[in-house]
mmCIF file of C-alpha atoms and ligand atoms in Angstrom:
data_model
loop_
_atom_site.group_PDB
_atom_site.id
_atom_site.type_symbol
_atom_site.label_atom_id
_atom_site.label_comp_id
_atom_site.label_asym_id
_atom_site.label_seq_id
_atom_site.Cartn_x
_atom_site.Cartn_y
_atom_site.Cartn_z
ATOM 1 C CA MET A 782 5.601 14.897 14.199
ATOM 2 C CA THR A 783 5.652 13.672 17.777
ATOM 3 C CA THR A 784 2.338 15.059 19.078
ATOM 4 C CA GLU A 785 0.266 12.166 20.359
ATOM 5 C CA LEU A 786 -3.421 12.826 19.752
ATOM 6 C CA PRO A 787 -6.176 10.852 21.460
ATOM 7 C CA VAL A 788 -7.624 8.015 19.417
ATOM 8 C CA PRO A 789 -11.424 8.199 19.540
ATOM 9 C CA SER A 790 -13.173 4.969 20.490
ATOM 10 C CA LYS A 791 -14.802 3.048 17.646
ATOM 11 C CA GLU A 792 -18.272 3.657 19.095
ATOM 12 C CA SER A 793 -17.938 7.408 19.571
ATOM 13 C CA ALA A 794 -16.432 7.926 16.141
ATOM 14 C CA HIS A 795 -18.772 5.890 13.957
ATOM 15 C CA SER A 796 -20.364 9.078 12.674
ATOM 16 C CA LEU A 797 -17.079 9.877 10.898
ATOM 17 C CA LEU A 798 -18.360 7.772 7.986
ATOM 18 C CA ARG A 799 -22.129 7.566 7.675
ATOM 19 C CA PRO A 800 -23.722 4.433 6.169
ATOM 20 C CA GLY A 801 -24.326 4.813 2.454
ATOM 21 C CA SER A 802 -21.653 7.493 2.019
ATOM 22 C CA ARG A 803 -20.509 8.572 -1.443
ATOM 23 C CA ILE A 804 -16.791 7.860 -1.588
ATOM 24 C CA PHE A 805 -14.346 8.712 -4.374
ATOM 25 C CA VAL A 806 -11.596 6.106 -4.617
ATOM 26 C CA ALA A 807 -8.671 7.601 -6.534
ATOM 27 C CA GLY A 808 -6.607 4.829 -8.180
ATOM 28 C CA HIS A 809 -9.452 2.282 -8.192
ATOM 29 C CA ARG A 810 -7.711 0.065 -10.775
ATOM 30 C CA GLY A 811 -4.607 -0.422 -8.635
ATOM 31 C CA LEU A 812 -3.838 -3.130 -6.072
ATOM 32 C CA VAL A 813 -4.923 -0.986 -3.125
ATOM 33 C CA GLY A 814 -7.644 1.092 -4.758
ATOM 34 C CA SER A 815 -9.442 -1.930 -6.228
ATOM 35 C CA ALA A 816 -9.500 -3.705 -2.852
ATOM 36 C CA VAL A 817 -10.709 -0.573 -1.037
ATOM 37 C CA ALA A 818 -13.410 -0.005 -3.669
ATOM 38 C CA ARG A 819 -14.624 -3.635 -3.366
ATOM 39 C CA ARG A 820 -14.757 -3.397 0.401
ATOM 40 C CA LEU A 821 -16.584 -0.054 0.501
ATOM 41 C CA ALA A 822 -19.150 -1.323 -2.037
ATOM 42 C CA ASP A 823 -19.657 -4.509 0.038
ATOM 43 C CA ASP A 824 -20.259 -2.296 3.063
ATOM 44 C CA GLY A 825 -23.077 -0.507 1.199
ATOM 45 C CA HIS A 826 -21.289 2.720 0.290
ATOM 46 C CA GLU A 827 -21.565 4.318 -3.129
ATOM 47 C CA VAL A 828 -18.120 4.136 -4.717
ATOM 48 C CA LEU A 829 -17.222 6.865 -7.204
ATOM 49 C CA THR A 830 -14.404 6.203 -9.666
ATOM 50 C CA ARG A 831 -12.799 7.865 -12.671
ATOM 51 C CA GLY A 832 -10.100 6.109 -14.716
ATOM 52 C CA ARG A 833 -6.879 7.833 -15.681
ATOM 53 C CA ASP A 834 -8.067 7.835 -19.329
ATOM 54 C CA LEU A 835 -10.854 10.241 -18.320
ATOM 55 C CA LEU A 836 -9.146 12.133 -15.518
ATOM 56 C CA ASP A 837 -5.403 12.512 -15.074
ATOM 57 C CA LEU A 838 -5.154 13.306 -11.377
ATOM 58 C CA ARG A 839 -2.003 15.369 -11.956
ATOM 59 C CA ASP A 840 -4.299 17.936 -13.562
ATOM 60 C CA ALA A 841 -5.402 20.036 -10.586
ATOM 61 C CA ALA A 842 -8.017 22.123 -12.396
ATOM 62 C CA ARG A 843 -9.793 19.123 -13.934
ATOM 63 C CA THR A 844 -9.598 17.162 -10.690
ATOM 64 C CA GLU A 845 -11.171 20.034 -8.752
ATOM 65 C CA THR A 846 -13.920 20.389 -11.382
ATOM 66 C CA TYR A 847 -14.678 16.657 -11.162
ATOM 67 C CA LEU A 848 -14.743 16.638 -7.360
ATOM 68 C CA LYS A 849 -16.997 19.708 -7.276
ATOM 69 C CA GLU A 850 -19.353 17.940 -9.695
ATOM 70 C CA VAL A 851 -19.640 14.710 -7.694
ATOM 71 C CA ARG A 852 -19.186 16.227 -4.198
ATOM 72 C CA PRO A 853 -18.087 13.036 -2.400
ATOM 73 C CA ASP A 854 -18.590 12.621 1.350
ATOM 74 C CA ALA A 855 -15.152 11.034 1.539
ATOM 75 C CA VAL A 856 -12.067 10.455 -0.592
ATOM 76 C CA VAL A 857 -9.547 7.606 -0.441
ATOM 77 C CA LEU A 858 -6.322 8.629 -2.162
ATOM 78 C CA ALA A 859 -4.831 5.361 -3.471
ATOM 79 C CA ALA A 860 -3.579 6.790 -6.779
ATOM 80 C CA ALA A 861 0.169 7.139 -6.952
ATOM 81 C CA LYS A 862 3.188 6.483 -9.095
ATOM 82 C CA VAL A 863 4.520 3.297 -7.504
ATOM 83 C CA GLY A 864 7.444 1.037 -8.372
ATOM 84 C CA GLY A 865 10.423 -0.992 -7.231
ATOM 85 C CA ILE A 866 14.054 0.023 -6.669
ATOM 86 C CA MET A 867 14.929 -0.002 -10.369
ATOM 87 C CA ALA A 868 12.015 2.212 -11.432
ATOM 88 C CA ASN A 869 12.569 4.560 -8.469
ATOM 89 C CA SER A 870 16.232 5.068 -9.266
ATOM 90 C CA THR A 871 15.657 5.419 -13.029
ATOM 91 C CA TYR A 872 12.732 7.875 -12.844
ATOM 92 C CA PRO A 873 13.123 9.920 -9.624
ATOM 93 C CA VAL A 874 11.667 13.014 -11.346
ATOM 94 C CA GLN A 875 8.380 11.243 -12.110
ATOM 95 C CA PHE A 876 8.251 9.613 -8.670
ATOM 96 C CA LEU A 877 8.638 13.024 -7.041
ATOM 97 C CA GLU A 878 6.581 15.195 -9.373
ATOM 98 C CA ASP A 879 3.712 12.846 -10.296
ATOM 99 C CA ASN A 880 3.075 12.031 -6.657
ATOM 100 C CA LEU A 881 3.294 15.648 -5.512
ATOM 101 C CA ARG A 882 0.941 16.711 -8.283
ATOM 102 C CA ILE A 883 -1.599 13.917 -7.657
ATOM 103 C CA GLN A 884 -1.638 14.763 -3.938
ATOM 104 C CA LEU A 885 -1.957 18.497 -4.512
ATOM 105 C CA SER A 886 -4.824 17.966 -6.976
ATOM 106 C CA VAL A 887 -6.779 15.453 -4.949
ATOM 107 C CA VAL A 888 -6.395 16.823 -1.419
ATOM 108 C CA ALA A 889 -6.869 20.470 -2.388
ATOM 109 C CA GLY A 890 -9.688 19.490 -4.808
ATOM 110 C CA ALA A 891 -11.482 17.513 -2.095
ATOM 111 C CA HIS A 892 -11.263 20.480 0.261
ATOM 112 C CA ALA A 893 -12.556 22.858 -2.429
ATOM 113 C CA ALA A 894 -15.462 20.460 -3.034
ATOM 114 C CA GLY A 895 -16.401 20.482 0.664
ATOM 115 C CA THR A 896 -15.354 16.866 1.305
ATOM 116 C CA GLN A 897 -15.173 16.299 5.051
ATOM 117 C CA ARG A 898 -13.240 13.056 5.178
ATOM 118 C CA LEU A 899 -10.097 11.956 3.361
ATOM 119 C CA LEU A 900 -7.678 9.061 3.789
ATOM 120 C CA PHE A 901 -4.207 9.459 2.306
ATOM 121 C CA LEU A 902 -2.039 6.386 1.822
ATOM 122 C CA GLY A 903 1.623 6.692 2.721
ATOM 123 C CA SER A 904 3.907 3.679 2.935
ATOM 124 C CA SER A 905 6.199 1.889 5.388
ATOM 125 C CA CYS A 906 9.088 2.527 2.959
ATOM 126 C CA ILE A 907 9.090 6.253 3.763
ATOM 127 C CA TYR A 908 10.272 5.760 7.339
ATOM 128 C CA PRO A 909 13.960 6.441 8.044
ATOM 129 C CA ARG A 910 16.292 3.716 6.788
ATOM 130 C CA LEU A 911 17.507 2.854 10.281
ATOM 131 C CA ALA A 912 14.275 3.387 12.243
ATOM 132 C CA PRO A 913 14.102 1.238 15.412
ATOM 133 C CA GLN A 914 12.066 -1.969 14.917
ATOM 134 C CA PRO A 915 9.162 -2.490 15.094
ATOM 135 C CA ILE A 916 8.672 0.926 13.487
ATOM 136 C CA ARG A 917 6.410 3.312 15.379
ATOM 137 C CA GLU A 918 4.602 6.197 13.715
ATOM 138 C CA GLU A 919 6.734 8.647 15.708
ATOM 139 C CA SER A 920 9.798 7.550 13.700
ATOM 140 C CA LEU A 921 8.702 9.542 10.670
ATOM 141 C CA LEU A 922 11.176 12.328 9.838
ATOM 142 C CA THR A 923 13.633 11.301 12.549
ATOM 143 C CA GLY A 924 16.454 10.100 10.294
ATOM 144 C CA GLU A 925 17.952 9.606 6.860
ATOM 145 C CA LEU A 926 15.725 8.106 4.173
ATOM 146 C CA GLU A 927 16.518 5.059 2.078
ATOM 147 C CA PRO A 928 18.527 6.667 -0.779
ATOM 148 C CA THR A 929 17.051 4.414 -3.500
ATOM 149 C CA ASN A 930 13.528 5.811 -3.051
ATOM 150 C CA GLU A 931 14.218 9.239 -1.599
ATOM 151 C CA ALA A 932 12.242 11.154 -4.253
ATOM 152 C CA TYR A 933 9.161 8.949 -3.742
ATOM 153 C CA ALA A 934 9.470 9.106 0.043
ATOM 154 C CA LEU A 935 9.762 12.890 0.099
ATOM 155 C CA ALA A 936 6.639 13.238 -2.057
ATOM 156 C CA LYS A 937 4.728 10.879 0.243
ATOM 157 C CA ILE A 938 5.941 12.671 3.371
ATOM 158 C CA ALA A 939 4.728 15.924 1.807
ATOM 159 C CA GLY A 940 1.308 14.253 1.385
ATOM 160 C CA ILE A 941 1.194 13.388 5.065
ATOM 161 C CA VAL A 942 2.151 16.926 6.074
ATOM 162 C CA GLN A 943 -0.459 18.207 3.599
ATOM 163 C CA THR A 944 -3.278 16.236 5.272
ATOM 164 C CA GLN A 945 -2.040 17.390 8.692
ATOM 165 C CA SER A 946 -2.016 20.985 7.464
ATOM 166 C CA TYR A 947 -5.617 20.781 6.251
ATOM 167 C CA ARG A 948 -6.559 19.487 9.701
ATOM 168 C CA ARG A 949 -4.713 22.293 11.493
ATOM 169 C CA GLN A 950 -5.673 25.181 9.259
ATOM 170 C CA TYR A 951 -9.216 24.204 8.195
ATOM 171 C CA GLY A 952 -10.292 21.640 10.797
ATOM 172 C CA ALA A 953 -10.725 19.023 8.028
ATOM 173 C CA SER A 954 -11.010 15.368 9.112
ATOM 174 C CA TYR A 955 -8.186 14.299 6.821
ATOM 175 C CA ILE A 956 -6.036 11.373 7.954
ATOM 176 C CA SER A 957 -3.178 9.241 6.671
ATOM 177 C CA ALA A 958 -2.092 5.610 6.914
ATOM 178 C CA MET A 959 1.216 3.785 6.485
ATOM 179 C CA PRO A 960 0.669 0.319 5.009
ATOM 180 C CA THR A 961 3.295 -2.411 5.158
ATOM 181 C CA ASN A 962 4.159 -4.613 2.124
ATOM 182 C CA LEU A 963 0.908 -5.635 0.480
ATOM 183 C CA TYR A 964 -0.038 -8.479 -1.831
ATOM 184 C CA GLY A 965 -3.200 -9.966 -3.291
ATOM 185 C CA PRO A 966 -5.396 -10.034 -6.372
ATOM 186 C CA GLY A 967 -4.488 -7.184 -8.707
ATOM 187 C CA ASP A 968 -0.789 -7.443 -7.824
ATOM 188 C CA ASN A 969 1.929 -6.829 -10.404
ATOM 189 C CA PHE A 970 3.577 -10.061 -11.625
ATOM 190 C CA ASP A 971 5.994 -8.465 -14.104
ATOM 191 C CA LEU A 972 9.412 -9.746 -12.975
ATOM 192 C CA GLU A 973 11.073 -6.455 -13.983
ATOM 193 C CA THR A 974 8.942 -4.319 -11.666
ATOM 194 C CA SER A 975 7.151 -6.606 -9.187
ATOM 195 C CA HIS A 976 7.582 -6.866 -5.424
ATOM 196 C CA VAL A 977 9.092 -9.966 -3.813
ATOM 197 C CA LEU A 978 5.936 -11.995 -3.183
ATOM 198 C CA PRO A 979 4.386 -11.998 -6.682
ATOM 199 C CA ALA A 980 7.893 -12.467 -8.100
ATOM 200 C CA LEU A 981 8.339 -15.623 -6.000
ATOM 201 C CA ILE A 982 4.930 -16.950 -7.069
ATOM 202 C CA ARG A 983 5.817 -16.451 -10.704
ATOM 203 C CA ARG A 984 9.332 -17.892 -10.416
ATOM 204 C CA PHE A 985 8.147 -21.101 -8.696
ATOM 205 C CA HIS A 986 5.132 -21.470 -10.982
ATOM 206 C CA GLU A 987 7.326 -21.207 -14.078
ATOM 207 C CA ALA A 988 9.964 -23.543 -12.615
ATOM 208 C CA ARG A 989 7.292 -26.198 -12.011
ATOM 209 C CA ARG A 990 5.812 -25.681 -15.478
ATOM 210 C CA ASP A 991 9.257 -25.966 -17.129
ATOM 211 C CA GLY A 992 10.490 -28.836 -14.916
ATOM 212 C CA ALA A 993 13.469 -26.754 -13.682
ATOM 213 C CA PRO A 994 15.493 -28.611 -10.992
ATOM 214 C CA GLU A 995 16.276 -25.464 -8.981
ATOM 215 C CA VAL A 996 15.345 -21.818 -8.507
ATOM 216 C CA THR A 997 18.036 -19.290 -7.606
ATOM 217 C CA LEU A 998 16.991 -16.413 -5.368
ATOM 218 C CA TRP A 999 18.924 -13.287 -4.430
ATOM 219 C CA GLY A 1000 20.640 -12.887 -1.055
ATOM 220 C CA SER A 1001 20.803 -15.164 1.958
ATOM 221 C CA GLY A 1002 17.066 -15.347 2.653
ATOM 222 C CA SER A 1003 17.657 -14.075 6.197
ATOM 223 C CA PRO A 1004 16.035 -10.576 6.060
ATOM 224 C CA ARG A 1005 12.707 -10.413 7.878
ATOM 225 C CA ARG A 1006 9.696 -8.781 6.241
ATOM 226 C CA GLU A 1007 5.993 -8.287 6.983
ATOM 227 C CA PHE A 1008 3.195 -8.935 4.462
ATOM 228 C CA LEU A 1009 -0.487 -8.039 4.593
ATOM 229 C CA HIS A 1010 -3.226 -9.211 2.241
ATOM 230 C CA VAL A 1011 -4.762 -6.271 0.450
ATOM 231 C CA ASP A 1012 -8.295 -7.252 1.575
ATOM 232 C CA ASP A 1013 -7.102 -6.891 5.183
ATOM 233 C CA LEU A 1014 -5.591 -3.528 4.238
ATOM 234 C CA ALA A 1015 -8.964 -2.480 2.801
ATOM 235 C CA ALA A 1016 -10.706 -3.519 6.024
ATOM 236 C CA ALA A 1017 -8.159 -1.500 8.017
ATOM 237 C CA CYS A 1018 -8.790 1.547 5.805
ATOM 238 C CA VAL A 1019 -12.511 1.277 6.557
ATOM 239 C CA THR A 1020 -11.744 1.038 10.289
ATOM 240 C CA LEU A 1021 -9.697 4.231 10.045
ATOM 241 C CA LEU A 1022 -12.362 6.067 8.034
ATOM 242 C CA GLU A 1023 -14.991 5.066 10.585
ATOM 243 C CA ALA A 1024 -13.058 5.475 13.778
ATOM 244 C CA TYR A 1025 -9.879 7.528 13.545
ATOM 245 C CA ASP A 1026 -9.575 11.277 13.495
ATOM 246 C CA GLY A 1027 -6.028 12.016 14.599
ATOM 247 C CA ASP A 1028 -3.130 14.065 13.307
ATOM 248 C CA GLU A 1029 -0.557 11.270 13.223
ATOM 249 C CA PRO A 1030 -0.492 8.609 10.483
ATOM 250 C CA VAL A 1031 -1.521 5.087 11.502
ATOM 251 C CA ASN A 1032 0.559 2.031 10.603
ATOM 252 C CA ILE A 1033 -1.302 -0.771 8.835
ATOM 253 C CA GLY A 1034 0.315 -4.180 9.133
ATOM 254 C CA CYS A 1035 -0.220 -7.593 10.667
ATOM 255 C CA GLY A 1036 2.386 -7.113 13.406
ATOM 256 C CA GLU A 1037 4.320 -10.257 12.432
ATOM 257 C CA ASP A 1038 7.249 -10.823 10.138
ATOM 258 C CA LEU A 1039 9.030 -13.838 8.686
ATOM 259 C CA THR A 1040 12.318 -14.465 6.878
ATOM 260 C CA ILE A 1041 12.451 -14.326 3.097
ATOM 261 C CA ARG A 1042 13.592 -17.967 3.305
ATOM 262 C CA GLU A 1043 10.377 -18.916 5.170
ATOM 263 C CA LEU A 1044 8.349 -16.907 2.682
ATOM 264 C CA ALA A 1045 10.024 -18.651 -0.262
ATOM 265 C CA GLU A 1046 9.355 -22.085 1.279
ATOM 266 C CA THR A 1047 5.678 -21.213 1.737
ATOM 267 C CA VAL A 1048 5.337 -20.002 -1.846
ATOM 268 C CA ARG A 1049 7.176 -23.081 -3.102
ATOM 269 C CA GLU A 1050 4.689 -25.336 -1.293
ATOM 270 C CA VAL A 1051 1.634 -23.355 -2.422
ATOM 271 C CA THR A 1052 2.717 -23.495 -6.063
ATOM 272 C CA GLY A 1053 3.510 -27.229 -5.818
ATOM 273 C CA TYR A 1054 7.122 -26.847 -6.950
ATOM 274 C CA ASP A 1055 9.353 -29.626 -5.593
ATOM 275 C CA GLY A 1056 12.763 -28.483 -6.872
ATOM 276 C CA ARG A 1057 15.570 -26.893 -4.840
ATOM 277 C CA ILE A 1058 15.975 -23.306 -3.733
ATOM 278 C CA VAL A 1059 19.513 -21.938 -4.171
ATOM 279 C CA TRP A 1060 20.471 -18.707 -2.387
ATOM 280 C CA ASP A 1061 22.875 -16.461 -4.292
ATOM 281 C CA THR A 1062 24.656 -14.849 -1.355
ATOM 282 C CA SER A 1063 26.784 -12.663 -3.652
ATOM 283 C CA LYS A 1064 23.646 -10.514 -4.085
ATOM 284 C CA PRO A 1065 22.678 -7.901 -1.459
ATOM 285 C CA ASP A 1066 20.193 -8.639 1.315
ATOM 286 C CA GLY A 1067 18.846 -5.148 2.050
ATOM 287 C CA THR A 1068 17.657 -4.049 5.493
ATOM 288 C CA PRO A 1069 17.781 -6.955 7.986
ATOM 289 C CA ARG A 1070 14.282 -6.303 9.335
ATOM 290 C CA LYS A 1071 11.211 -4.243 8.480
ATOM 291 C CA LEU A 1072 8.214 -4.584 10.743
ATOM 292 C CA LEU A 1073 5.575 -2.025 11.688
ATOM 293 C CA ASP A 1074 4.360 -1.414 15.226
ATOM 294 C CA VAL A 1075 0.588 -1.759 14.892
ATOM 295 C CA ALA A 1076 -0.459 -0.901 18.467
ATOM 296 C CA ARG A 1077 -2.327 2.210 17.339
ATOM 297 C CA LEU A 1078 -4.329 0.285 14.726
ATOM 298 C CA ASN A 1079 -5.043 -2.579 17.131
ATOM 299 C CA ALA A 1080 -6.349 -0.062 19.699
ATOM 300 C CA LEU A 1081 -9.052 0.817 17.150
ATOM 301 C CA GLY A 1082 -10.226 -2.801 17.202
ATOM 302 C CA PHE A 1083 -8.627 -3.985 13.958
ATOM 303 C CA THR A 1084 -6.977 -7.370 13.503
ATOM 304 C CA PRO A 1085 -6.166 -8.946 10.132
ATOM 305 C CA LYS A 1086 -8.180 -12.021 9.123
ATOM 306 C CA ILE A 1087 -6.225 -13.629 6.274
ATOM 307 C CA PRO A 1088 -3.325 -15.937 7.278
ATOM 308 C CA LEU A 1089 -0.312 -15.532 4.980
ATOM 309 C CA ARG A 1090 -0.470 -19.031 3.514
ATOM 310 C CA ASP A 1091 -4.179 -18.712 2.620
ATOM 311 C CA GLY A 1092 -3.579 -15.268 1.204
ATOM 312 C CA ILE A 1093 -0.740 -16.544 -0.994
ATOM 313 C CA ALA A 1094 -2.918 -19.452 -2.191
ATOM 314 C CA ARG A 1095 -5.742 -17.050 -3.081
ATOM 315 C CA THR A 1096 -3.358 -14.716 -4.882
ATOM 316 C CA TYR A 1097 -1.837 -17.610 -6.821
ATOM 317 C CA ALA A 1098 -5.317 -18.806 -7.821
ATOM 318 C CA TRP A 1099 -6.229 -15.285 -8.937
ATOM 319 C CA TRP A 1100 -3.077 -14.955 -11.049
ATOM 320 C CA LEU A 1101 -3.579 -18.383 -12.643
ATOM 321 C CA GLY A 1102 -7.001 -17.129 -13.719
ATOM 322 C CA GLN A 1103 -5.327 -14.216 -15.542
ATOM 323 C CA LEU A 1104 -2.893 -16.381 -17.518
ATOM 324 C CA PRO A 1105 -3.490 -17.513 -21.077
ATOM 325 C CA PRO A 1106 -4.290 -21.264 -21.280
ATOM 326 C CA GLY A 1107 -1.205 -23.494 -21.008
ATOM 327 C CA GLN A 1108 0.921 -20.894 -19.183
HETATM 328 N N1 NAP B 832 1.579 -2.175 -2.993
HETATM 329 C C1 NAP B 832 2.149 -2.069 -1.802
HETATM 330 O O1 NAP B 832 2.787 -3.009 -1.303
HETATM 331 C C2 NAP B 832 1.980 -0.794 -1.002
HETATM 332 C C3 NAP B 832 2.554 -0.771 0.282
HETATM 333 C C4 NAP B 832 2.435 0.373 1.030
HETATM 334 C C5 NAP B 832 1.764 1.479 0.526
HETATM 335 N N2 NAP B 832 1.208 1.433 -0.710
HETATM 336 C C6 NAP B 832 0.553 2.665 -1.181
HETATM 337 O O2 NAP B 832 -0.731 2.423 -1.704
HETATM 338 C C7 NAP B 832 -0.993 3.327 -2.776
HETATM 339 C C8 NAP B 832 -1.449 2.552 -3.992
HETATM 340 O O3 NAP B 832 -0.463 1.605 -4.335
HETATM 341 P P1 NAP B 832 -0.772 0.346 -5.291
HETATM 342 O O4 NAP B 832 0.173 -0.711 -4.916
HETATM 343 O O5 NAP B 832 -2.230 0.082 -5.320
HETATM 344 O O6 NAP B 832 -0.287 0.950 -6.689
HETATM 345 P P2 NAP B 832 -0.816 0.565 -8.158
HETATM 346 O O7 NAP B 832 -1.318 -0.828 -8.188
HETATM 347 O O8 NAP B 832 0.276 0.964 -9.084
HETATM 348 O O9 NAP B 832 -2.058 1.538 -8.359
HETATM 349 C C9 NAP B 832 -1.902 2.923 -8.487
HETATM 350 C C10 NAP B 832 -3.135 3.495 -9.144
HETATM 351 O O10 NAP B 832 -2.945 4.910 -9.287
HETATM 352 C C11 NAP B 832 -3.388 5.268 -10.577
HETATM 353 N N3 NAP B 832 -2.683 6.449 -11.065
HETATM 354 C C12 NAP B 832 -1.334 6.661 -11.110
HETATM 355 N N4 NAP B 832 -1.084 7.861 -11.649
HETATM 356 C C13 NAP B 832 -2.283 8.413 -11.966
HETATM 357 C C14 NAP B 832 -2.680 9.630 -12.574
HETATM 358 N N5 NAP B 832 -1.775 10.547 -12.960
HETATM 359 N N6 NAP B 832 -4.012 9.867 -12.754
HETATM 360 C C15 NAP B 832 -4.919 8.951 -12.381
HETATM 361 N N7 NAP B 832 -4.610 7.776 -11.798
HETATM 362 C C16 NAP B 832 -3.301 7.505 -11.600
HETATM 363 C C17 NAP B 832 -3.059 4.070 -11.458
HETATM 364 O O11 NAP B 832 -3.829 4.138 -12.627
HETATM 365 P P3 NAP B 832 -3.617 3.146 -13.866
HETATM 366 O O12 NAP B 832 -4.364 1.902 -13.466
HETATM 367 O O13 NAP B 832 -4.218 3.858 -15.007
HETATM 368 O O14 NAP B 832 -2.130 2.950 -13.995
HETATM 369 C C18 NAP B 832 -3.423 2.919 -10.528
HETATM 370 O O15 NAP B 832 -4.799 2.636 -10.620
HETATM 371 C C19 NAP B 832 0.298 4.106 -3.014
HETATM 372 O O16 NAP B 832 0.181 5.353 -2.396
HETATM 373 C C20 NAP B 832 1.347 3.271 -2.318
HETATM 374 O O17 NAP B 832 2.389 4.066 -1.797
HETATM 375 C C21 NAP B 832 1.297 0.324 -1.495
#
């Protein structure tokens, strides 16, 4: 996992994704897949999609048949079984097996269909629990995983090794990326299963609506985390598809973190809630810091465009548009 491969310059590698390519986005209804599909369509590519109702990507034979029918020039694999700590620890079998099966179907199916280019999405949460910060790509597989999502992480690591193996054995231009925490339109606002940012938006929105004097949040607020708007993630994916053809995964983040306390204050302001925030320090904080090293991505010419506050405001506006009147 430590071999450093040269990163081709953006100019020399543009041919990796021709204009007007036909690209299958697996998981196009999800947070990531929907943003990637929007971006590719805006860039003039033909986006191919197939909902889970018509094609369960765990079914390798049907996935291969579909991919051989449509013969995409490229595939973005953004379909996965995804969830928070609770879901991961309750359903480790599904997190392991569904993800392994989706990856086996889609990557092997794409190869069988003659697809030259594939982007597999890993995640920053599959790095070792105690990886040095900011986390470099070389940290993968150098230490113990976070026990709460071990099954998910192992499946995702297998996906990365799978894309690397197709490169080594067949010379396929298959690559993988490691996004940081993402947010944006299409996010999950269910308090049982959501990530921290949509959960904060919902908690403050409801507190304002109900006139609650205070909102209690878990922990001390001191852990530092990084957040990237999903439209910036989609732009980074396009940069990688156009310009990167290396063996190692590439981190996708903004390169900056903030405390959960600062995040909560920002969300409170954006939602217009003027009550108090109370920190319940009897609850655990989790890892003190999680930030990706994005030097490799920056060397390809990518920088994110959406400041966190604007991104949160846009996400809040999107979610308000989804709510029934009066909510
Ligand atoms: N969200 C983040 O903060 C984040 C951060 C880092 C990395 N990532 C990575 O990005 C990828 C996508 O995550 P996401 O947040 O976009 O997840 P998501 O919103 O849950 O979307 C996942 C998509 O996969 C589809 N899918 C799941 N199982 C399927 C199956 N058996 N057959 C067909 N489709 C299936 C889902 O279809 P349905 O719509 O039918 O359920 C959904 O469209 C994952 O690999 C994740 O690890 C996400």
